[in-house]
């Protein structure tokens, strides 16, 4: 008996393969899935089919198959959020093949159980932030630190690594791309350099959101470092030589792996790069609905629900801002103390 955790797409029954393809080109009124979401759905439904296969059941959606799958999820050492994601993938396919609504309701009931468990479970990122507090300013300061270190390092490979580390920290502190999207940035295509600085134009691989605009001028020296690596010379000459190649590159001008970039970020901060998206949502919370909208734009997120998922301290910060507003109203009774200053030297502005 096979012990594979997920059946490959090529072994899906034809009707399920057709259902997956319809997710890529949905009927009118149906949700459009990104390439990344379709890939995840294939993996999640492949897990269902693998469980069904191990149980000796037909490769079909059935009450028996769903029961076996849910039992398997419940015995695995995975979080409720992950269980919910896997079962939601099965529901997406069930809906696409017109599985009876009464049976789909049973799937949704189990999804709701996992959702309730998820709400009662303290997310890992919350625990990590509590154990190792960090802000966007801390990430920007780390960018400054590693740039200084790179400039003072004589060993070629280390200097290159430190400049790359500095650049990814600076970039994500102001433009919280997914690490996979940052990895595939191509010079002259996704990122362009002119006399005014750098601009960005890329569609997120996961959400399809299109980032398009000029990057803040404080990022210019950090991205220029990825052309010069402290060697001096003409930025434009090096740029011309690198057009068509990746911004974050190996010495042979091949793509630097997303794992390497993520490791660079974690070495500098103690957190994975995904944390910047939470930090952006929390940082913008004080601006209310307008801030939440800006955070979603910065993170390339299309829905309110996704934005809420990334908030950790946002509710507390909004409450603090509300208190400030009330304090301003009654300022004649309770004087407002002057705000503390927090200067940031030579780093990307956050």
PDB file of C-alpha atoms in Angstrom, residues 14-143:
ATOM      1  CA  UNK A  14     -10.118  12.970 -15.010  1.00  0.00           C
ATOM      2  CA  UNK A  15     -13.147  14.754 -13.538  1.00  0.00           C
ATOM      3  CA  UNK A  16     -10.997  16.146 -10.730  1.00  0.00           C
ATOM      4  CA  UNK A  17      -8.286  17.213 -13.190  1.00  0.00           C
ATOM      5  CA  UNK A  18     -10.960  19.086 -15.149  1.00  0.00           C
ATOM      6  CA  UNK A  19     -12.206  20.677 -11.918  1.00  0.00           C
ATOM      7  CA  UNK A  20      -8.714  21.982 -11.140  1.00  0.00           C
ATOM      8  CA  UNK A  21      -8.436  23.467 -14.628  1.00  0.00           C
ATOM      9  CA  UNK A  22     -11.766  25.233 -14.105  1.00  0.00           C
ATOM     10  CA  UNK A  23     -10.293  26.857 -10.997  1.00  0.00           C
ATOM     11  CA  UNK A  24      -7.681  28.427 -13.281  1.00  0.00           C
ATOM     12  CA  UNK A  25     -10.333  29.677 -15.748  1.00  0.00           C
ATOM     13  CA  UNK A  26     -13.508  29.945 -13.640  1.00  0.00           C
ATOM     14  CA  UNK A  27     -17.037  30.331 -14.880  1.00  0.00           C
ATOM     15  CA  UNK A  28     -18.630  33.751 -14.555  1.00  0.00           C
ATOM     16  CA  UNK A  29     -19.363  34.610 -10.942  1.00  0.00           C
ATOM     17  CA  UNK A  30     -16.952  32.005  -9.568  1.00  0.00           C
ATOM     18  CA  UNK A  31     -13.821  32.880  -7.624  1.00  0.00           C
ATOM     19  CA  UNK A  32     -10.604  33.186  -9.629  1.00  0.00           C
ATOM     20  CA  UNK A  33      -7.698  31.318  -8.022  1.00  0.00           C
ATOM     21  CA  UNK A  34      -4.072  32.446  -8.365  1.00  0.00           C
ATOM     22  CA  UNK A  35      -1.486  30.004  -9.682  1.00  0.00           C
ATOM     23  CA  UNK A  36      -0.145  29.546  -6.170  1.00  0.00           C
ATOM     24  CA  UNK A  37      -3.633  28.862  -4.774  1.00  0.00           C
ATOM     25  CA  UNK A  38      -4.341  26.319  -7.507  1.00  0.00           C
ATOM     26  CA  UNK A  39      -1.047  24.588  -6.743  1.00  0.00           C
ATOM     27  CA  UNK A  40      -1.961  24.448  -3.040  1.00  0.00           C
ATOM     28  CA  UNK A  41      -5.444  23.126  -3.825  1.00  0.00           C
ATOM     29  CA  UNK A  42      -3.935  20.351  -5.946  1.00  0.00           C
ATOM     30  CA  UNK A  43      -1.700  19.380  -3.030  1.00  0.00           C
ATOM     31  CA  UNK A  44      -4.560  19.494  -0.501  1.00  0.00           C
ATOM     32  CA  UNK A  45      -6.946  17.454  -2.636  1.00  0.00           C
ATOM     33  CA  UNK A  46      -4.077  15.093  -3.464  1.00  0.00           C
ATOM     34  CA  UNK A  47      -3.802  14.431   0.264  1.00  0.00           C
ATOM     35  CA  UNK A  48      -7.489  13.527   0.366  1.00  0.00           C
ATOM     36  CA  UNK A  49      -7.065  11.102  -2.552  1.00  0.00           C
ATOM     37  CA  UNK A  50      -3.978   9.542  -0.926  1.00  0.00           C
ATOM     38  CA  UNK A  51      -5.913   8.883   2.287  1.00  0.00           C
ATOM     39  CA  UNK A  52      -8.818   7.408   0.299  1.00  0.00           C
ATOM     40  CA  UNK A  53      -6.420   5.215  -1.641  1.00  0.00           C
ATOM     41  CA  UNK A  54      -4.759   3.918   1.533  1.00  0.00           C
ATOM     42  CA  UNK A  55      -8.204   3.132   2.964  1.00  0.00           C
ATOM     43  CA  UNK A  56      -8.989   1.001  -0.097  1.00  0.00           C
ATOM     44  CA  UNK A  57     -11.863   3.263  -1.159  1.00  0.00           C
ATOM     45  CA  UNK A  58     -12.652   4.458  -4.706  1.00  0.00           C
ATOM     46  CA  UNK A  59     -10.930   7.700  -5.757  1.00  0.00           C
ATOM     47  CA  UNK A  60     -14.146   9.627  -5.352  1.00  0.00           C
ATOM     48  CA  UNK A  61     -15.688  12.188  -3.039  1.00  0.00           C
ATOM     49  CA  UNK A  62     -17.776  10.227  -0.576  1.00  0.00           C
ATOM     50  CA  UNK A  63     -18.925  10.317   3.028  1.00  0.00           C
ATOM     51  CA  UNK A  64     -16.609   7.391   3.778  1.00  0.00           C
ATOM     52  CA  UNK A  65     -13.668   9.109   2.087  1.00  0.00           C
ATOM     53  CA  UNK A  66     -14.264  12.418   3.880  1.00  0.00           C
ATOM     54  CA  UNK A  67     -14.581  10.624   7.219  1.00  0.00           C
ATOM     55  CA  UNK A  68     -11.258   8.859   6.613  1.00  0.00           C
ATOM     56  CA  UNK A  69      -9.614  12.142   5.610  1.00  0.00           C
ATOM     57  CA  UNK A  70     -10.867  14.049   8.658  1.00  0.00           C
ATOM     58  CA  UNK A  71      -9.798  11.183  10.934  1.00  0.00           C
ATOM     59  CA  UNK A  72      -6.358  11.361   9.323  1.00  0.00           C
ATOM     60  CA  UNK A  73      -6.176  15.141   9.859  1.00  0.00           C
ATOM     61  CA  UNK A  74      -7.147  14.729  13.498  1.00  0.00           C
ATOM     62  CA  UNK A  75      -4.358  12.231  14.172  1.00  0.00           C
ATOM     63  CA  UNK A  76      -1.607  14.334  12.556  1.00  0.00           C
ATOM     64  CA  UNK A  77       0.543  16.767  14.488  1.00  0.00           C
ATOM     65  CA  UNK A  78      -0.612  19.855  12.596  1.00  0.00           C
ATOM     66  CA  UNK A  79      -2.279  23.070  13.686  1.00  0.00           C
ATOM     67  CA  UNK A  80      -6.036  23.698  13.305  1.00  0.00           C
ATOM     68  CA  UNK A  81      -5.242  26.433  10.771  1.00  0.00           C
ATOM     69  CA  UNK A  82      -3.436  23.875   8.605  1.00  0.00           C
ATOM     70  CA  UNK A  83      -6.266  21.360   9.009  1.00  0.00           C
ATOM     71  CA  UNK A  84      -8.712  24.062   7.943  1.00  0.00           C
ATOM     72  CA  UNK A  85      -6.610  24.893   4.882  1.00  0.00           C
ATOM     73  CA  UNK A  86      -6.440  21.247   3.781  1.00  0.00           C
ATOM     74  CA  UNK A  87     -10.167  20.646   4.203  1.00  0.00           C
ATOM     75  CA  UNK A  88     -11.009  23.948   2.470  1.00  0.00           C
ATOM     76  CA  UNK A  89      -9.043  22.725  -0.548  1.00  0.00           C
ATOM     77  CA  UNK A  90     -11.203  19.597  -0.661  1.00  0.00           C
ATOM     78  CA  UNK A  91     -14.332  21.758  -0.412  1.00  0.00           C
ATOM     79  CA  UNK A  92     -13.172  23.904  -3.354  1.00  0.00           C
ATOM     80  CA  UNK A  93     -12.968  20.805  -5.558  1.00  0.00           C
ATOM     81  CA  UNK A  94     -16.247  19.438  -4.205  1.00  0.00           C
ATOM     82  CA  UNK A  95     -17.985  22.647  -5.194  1.00  0.00           C
ATOM     83  CA  UNK A  96     -16.428  22.578  -8.645  1.00  0.00           C
ATOM     84  CA  UNK A  97     -17.649  19.015  -9.386  1.00  0.00           C
ATOM     85  CA  UNK A  98     -21.142  19.825  -8.076  1.00  0.00           C
ATOM     86  CA  UNK A  99     -20.897  17.479  -5.113  1.00  0.00           C
ATOM     87  CA  UNK A 100     -24.362  17.533  -3.445  1.00  0.00           C
ATOM     88  CA  UNK A 101     -24.940  20.639  -1.338  1.00  0.00           C
ATOM     89  CA  UNK A 102     -26.128  18.546   1.613  1.00  0.00           C
ATOM     90  CA  UNK A 103     -22.805  16.690   1.609  1.00  0.00           C
ATOM     91  CA  UNK A 104     -20.788  19.873   1.154  1.00  0.00           C
ATOM     92  CA  UNK A 105     -22.476  21.261   4.258  1.00  0.00           C
ATOM     93  CA  UNK A 106     -20.908  18.411   6.202  1.00  0.00           C
ATOM     94  CA  UNK A 107     -17.476  19.519   4.944  1.00  0.00           C
ATOM     95  CA  UNK A 108     -18.229  23.095   5.961  1.00  0.00           C
ATOM     96  CA  UNK A 109     -19.314  21.960   9.428  1.00  0.00           C
ATOM     97  CA  UNK A 110     -15.930  20.339   9.979  1.00  0.00           C
ATOM     98  CA  UNK A 111     -14.245  23.454   8.550  1.00  0.00           C
ATOM     99  CA  UNK A 112     -16.090  25.483  11.173  1.00  0.00           C
ATOM    100  CA  UNK A 113     -14.841  23.161  13.935  1.00  0.00           C
ATOM    101  CA  UNK A 114     -11.252  23.704  12.803  1.00  0.00           C
ATOM    102  CA  UNK A 115     -11.901  27.452  12.533  1.00  0.00           C
ATOM    103  CA  UNK A 116     -13.132  27.584  16.125  1.00  0.00           C
ATOM    104  CA  UNK A 117     -10.120  25.591  17.304  1.00  0.00           C
ATOM    105  CA  UNK A 118      -7.868  27.934  15.340  1.00  0.00           C
ATOM    106  CA  UNK A 119      -9.401  30.973  17.067  1.00  0.00           C
ATOM    107  CA  UNK A 120      -8.704  29.417  20.467  1.00  0.00           C
ATOM    108  CA  UNK A 121      -5.105  28.608  19.555  1.00  0.00           C
ATOM    109  CA  UNK A 122      -2.510  31.351  19.951  1.00  0.00           C
ATOM    110  CA  UNK A 123      -0.841  31.712  16.535  1.00  0.00           C
ATOM    111  CA  UNK A 124       2.854  30.908  16.289  1.00  0.00           C
ATOM    112  CA  UNK A 125       3.649  34.414  15.003  1.00  0.00           C
ATOM    113  CA  UNK A 126       1.988  35.931  18.086  1.00  0.00           C
ATOM    114  CA  UNK A 127       4.112  33.768  20.370  1.00  0.00           C
ATOM    115  CA  UNK A 128       7.257  34.606  18.397  1.00  0.00           C
ATOM    116  CA  UNK A 129       6.541  38.338  18.488  1.00  0.00           C
ATOM    117  CA  UNK A 130       5.951  38.156  22.217  1.00  0.00           C
ATOM    118  CA  UNK A 131       9.219  36.265  22.744  1.00  0.00           C
ATOM    119  CA  UNK A 132      11.235  38.377  20.295  1.00  0.00           C
ATOM    120  CA  UNK A 133       9.562  41.797  19.802  1.00  0.00           C
ATOM    121  CA  UNK A 134      10.442  43.580  16.579  1.00  0.00           C
ATOM    122  CA  UNK A 135       9.258  46.605  14.577  1.00  0.00           C
ATOM    123  CA  UNK A 136       9.749  47.858  11.034  1.00  0.00           C
ATOM    124  CA  UNK A 137      12.254  50.354  12.448  1.00  0.00           C
ATOM    125  CA  UNK A 138      14.280  47.452  13.865  1.00  0.00           C
ATOM    126  CA  UNK A 139      14.387  45.868  10.400  1.00  0.00           C
ATOM    127  CA  UNK A 140      15.492  49.170   8.865  1.00  0.00           C
ATOM    128  CA  UNK A 141      18.184  49.561  11.516  1.00  0.00           C
ATOM    129  CA  UNK A 142      19.392  46.042  10.729  1.00  0.00           C
ATOM    130  CA  UNK A 143      19.655  47.060   7.066  1.00  0.00           C
TER     131      UNK A 143
END
